[in-house]
mmCIF file of C-alpha atoms in Angstrom:
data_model
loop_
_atom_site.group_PDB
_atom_site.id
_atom_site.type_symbol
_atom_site.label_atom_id
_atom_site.label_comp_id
_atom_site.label_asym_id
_atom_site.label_seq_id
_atom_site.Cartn_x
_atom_site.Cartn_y
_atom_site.Cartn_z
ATOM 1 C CA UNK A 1 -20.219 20.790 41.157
ATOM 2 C CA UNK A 2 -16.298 20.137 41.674
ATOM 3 C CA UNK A 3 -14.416 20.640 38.601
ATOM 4 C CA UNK A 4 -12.996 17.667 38.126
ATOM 5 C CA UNK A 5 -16.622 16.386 37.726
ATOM 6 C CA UNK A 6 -17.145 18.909 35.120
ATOM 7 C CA UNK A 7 -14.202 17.723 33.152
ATOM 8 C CA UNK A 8 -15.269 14.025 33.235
ATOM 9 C CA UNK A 9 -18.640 15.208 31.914
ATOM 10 C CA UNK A 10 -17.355 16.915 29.075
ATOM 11 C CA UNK A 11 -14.822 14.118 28.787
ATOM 12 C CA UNK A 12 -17.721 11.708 28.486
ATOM 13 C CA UNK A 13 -20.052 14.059 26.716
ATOM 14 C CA UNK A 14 -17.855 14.855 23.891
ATOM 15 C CA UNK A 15 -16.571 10.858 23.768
ATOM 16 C CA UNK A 16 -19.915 10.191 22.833
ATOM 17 C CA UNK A 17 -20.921 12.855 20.569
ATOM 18 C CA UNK A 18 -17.682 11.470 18.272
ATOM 19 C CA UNK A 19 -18.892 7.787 18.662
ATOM 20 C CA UNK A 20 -22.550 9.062 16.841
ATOM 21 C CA UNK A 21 -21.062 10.861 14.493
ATOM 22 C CA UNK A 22 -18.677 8.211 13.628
ATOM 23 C CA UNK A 23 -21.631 5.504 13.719
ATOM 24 C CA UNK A 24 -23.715 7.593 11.848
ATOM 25 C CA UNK A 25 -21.139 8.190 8.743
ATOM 26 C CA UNK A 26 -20.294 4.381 8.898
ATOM 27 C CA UNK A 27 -24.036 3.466 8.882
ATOM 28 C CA UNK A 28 -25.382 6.200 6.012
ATOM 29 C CA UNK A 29 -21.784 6.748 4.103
ATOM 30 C CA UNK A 30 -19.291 4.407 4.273
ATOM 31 C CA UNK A 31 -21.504 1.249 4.487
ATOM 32 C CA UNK A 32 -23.695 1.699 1.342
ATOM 33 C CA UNK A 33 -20.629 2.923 -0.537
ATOM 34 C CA UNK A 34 -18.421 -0.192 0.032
ATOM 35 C CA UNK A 35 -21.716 -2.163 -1.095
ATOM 36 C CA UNK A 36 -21.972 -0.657 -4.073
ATOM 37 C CA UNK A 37 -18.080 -1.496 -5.072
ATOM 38 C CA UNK A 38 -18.547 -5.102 -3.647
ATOM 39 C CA UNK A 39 -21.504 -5.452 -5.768
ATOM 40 C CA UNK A 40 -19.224 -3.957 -9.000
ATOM 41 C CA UNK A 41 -16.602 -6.219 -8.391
ATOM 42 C CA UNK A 42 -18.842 -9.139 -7.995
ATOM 43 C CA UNK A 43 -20.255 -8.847 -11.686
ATOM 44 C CA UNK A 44 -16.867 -7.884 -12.824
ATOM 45 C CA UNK A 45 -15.593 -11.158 -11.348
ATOM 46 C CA UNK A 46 -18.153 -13.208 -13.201
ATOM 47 C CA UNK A 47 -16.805 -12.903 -16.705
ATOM 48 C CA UNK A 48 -13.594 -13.031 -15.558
ATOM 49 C CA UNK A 49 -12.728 -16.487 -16.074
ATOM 50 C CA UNK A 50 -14.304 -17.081 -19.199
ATOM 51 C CA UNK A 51 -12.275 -14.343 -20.558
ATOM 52 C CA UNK A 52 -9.340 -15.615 -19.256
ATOM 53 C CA UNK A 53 -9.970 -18.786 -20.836
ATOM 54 C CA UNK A 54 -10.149 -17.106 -24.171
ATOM 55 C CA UNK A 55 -7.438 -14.892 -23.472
ATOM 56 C CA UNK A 56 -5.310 -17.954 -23.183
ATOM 57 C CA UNK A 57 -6.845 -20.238 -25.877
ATOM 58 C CA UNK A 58 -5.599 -17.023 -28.242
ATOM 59 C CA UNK A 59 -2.137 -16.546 -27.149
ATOM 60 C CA UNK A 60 -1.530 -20.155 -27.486
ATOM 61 C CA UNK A 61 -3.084 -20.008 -30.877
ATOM 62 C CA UNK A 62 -0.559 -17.058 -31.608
ATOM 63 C CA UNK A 63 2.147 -18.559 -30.143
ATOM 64 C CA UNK A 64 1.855 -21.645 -32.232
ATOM 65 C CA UNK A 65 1.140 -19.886 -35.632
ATOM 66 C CA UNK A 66 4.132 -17.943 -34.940
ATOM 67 C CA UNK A 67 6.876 -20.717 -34.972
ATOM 68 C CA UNK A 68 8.343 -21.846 -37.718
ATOM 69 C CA UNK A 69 6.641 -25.242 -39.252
ATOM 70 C CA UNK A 70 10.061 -27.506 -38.384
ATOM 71 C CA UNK A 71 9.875 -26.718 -35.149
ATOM 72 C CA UNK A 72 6.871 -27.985 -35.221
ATOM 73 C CA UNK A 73 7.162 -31.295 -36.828
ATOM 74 C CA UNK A 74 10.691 -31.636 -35.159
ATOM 75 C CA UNK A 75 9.488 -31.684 -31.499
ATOM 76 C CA UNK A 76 6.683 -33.587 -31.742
ATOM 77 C CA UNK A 77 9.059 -36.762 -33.401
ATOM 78 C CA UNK A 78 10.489 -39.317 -30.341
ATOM 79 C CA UNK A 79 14.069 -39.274 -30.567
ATOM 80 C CA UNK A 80 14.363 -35.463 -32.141
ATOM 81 C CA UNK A 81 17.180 -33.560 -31.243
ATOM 82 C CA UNK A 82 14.899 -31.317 -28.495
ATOM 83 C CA UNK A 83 13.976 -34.299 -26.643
ATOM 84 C CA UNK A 84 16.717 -36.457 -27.260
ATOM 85 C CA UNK A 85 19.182 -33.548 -26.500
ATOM 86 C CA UNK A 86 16.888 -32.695 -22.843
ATOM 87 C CA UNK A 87 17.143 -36.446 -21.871
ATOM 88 C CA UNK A 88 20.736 -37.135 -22.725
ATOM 89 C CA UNK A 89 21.459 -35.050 -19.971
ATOM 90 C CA UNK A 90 19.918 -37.164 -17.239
ATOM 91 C CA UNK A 91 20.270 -40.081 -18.832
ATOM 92 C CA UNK A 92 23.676 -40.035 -21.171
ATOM 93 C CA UNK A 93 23.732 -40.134 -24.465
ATOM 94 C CA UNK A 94 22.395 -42.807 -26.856
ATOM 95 C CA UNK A 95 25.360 -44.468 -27.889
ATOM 96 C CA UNK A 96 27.330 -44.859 -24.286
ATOM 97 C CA UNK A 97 23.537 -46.879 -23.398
ATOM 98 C CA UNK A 98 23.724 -49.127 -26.339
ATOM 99 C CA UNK A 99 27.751 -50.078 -25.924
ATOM 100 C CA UNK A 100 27.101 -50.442 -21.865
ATOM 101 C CA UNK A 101 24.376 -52.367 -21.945
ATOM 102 C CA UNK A 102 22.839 -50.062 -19.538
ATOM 103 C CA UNK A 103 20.054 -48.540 -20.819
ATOM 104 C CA UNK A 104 16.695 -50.973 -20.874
ATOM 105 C CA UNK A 105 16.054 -53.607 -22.196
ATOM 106 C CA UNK A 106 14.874 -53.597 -25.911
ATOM 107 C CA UNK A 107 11.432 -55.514 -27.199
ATOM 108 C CA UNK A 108 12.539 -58.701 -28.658
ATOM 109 C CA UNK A 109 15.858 -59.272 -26.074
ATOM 110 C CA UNK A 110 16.459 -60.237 -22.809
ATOM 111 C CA UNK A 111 18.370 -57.935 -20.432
ATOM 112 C CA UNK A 112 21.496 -59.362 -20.604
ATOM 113 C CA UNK A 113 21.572 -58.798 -24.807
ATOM 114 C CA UNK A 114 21.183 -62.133 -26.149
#
């Protein structure tokens, strides 16, 4: 047998021994390993959400009992100084509306103020 014919052999032989013992790992190792953590992180992704849900509900509850009781009653009055103060600066203040005529027209009025 020429050499070169002897090379390809082992070339082929030894290609193929690596391909079964790769296969083989993959198929009795790897594969039932990565099930197992799939199947973890599926039932650790179940109660996920409803802890989440509580984890949020709480910090909000926190968050709340933590401010001081004006801020409270403050922001949740139309026309407070938080929201008055965040729209003035889109829509001007209160007082250059009323004197321009500009801002909308009021219950009771017509548009043009009479």
């Amino acid at each position: 047998m020429p050499i070169w014919q002897e090379i390809l052999l082992q070339v082929v032989v030894t290609g193929l021994t690596v391909l079964l013992v790769l296969a083989g790992f993959y198929r009795w190792v790897l594969r039932p390993y990565l099930d197992r953590k799939v199947e973890e992180l599926k039932e650790v992704g179940q109660g996920v959400e409803n802890r989440v849900r509580e984890g949020v509900r709480d910090g909000v509850r926190e968050g709340v009992m933590d401010l001081p009781e004006s801020t409270l009653k403050e922001s949740t009055r139309f026309g407070s100084g938080l929201v008055e103060n965040g729209l003035s600066s889109f829509l001007g203040s209160v007082d250059a509306q009323g004197r321009e005529g500009s801002g909308p027209a009021r219950p009771g009025k017509s548009a043009s103020g009479e």
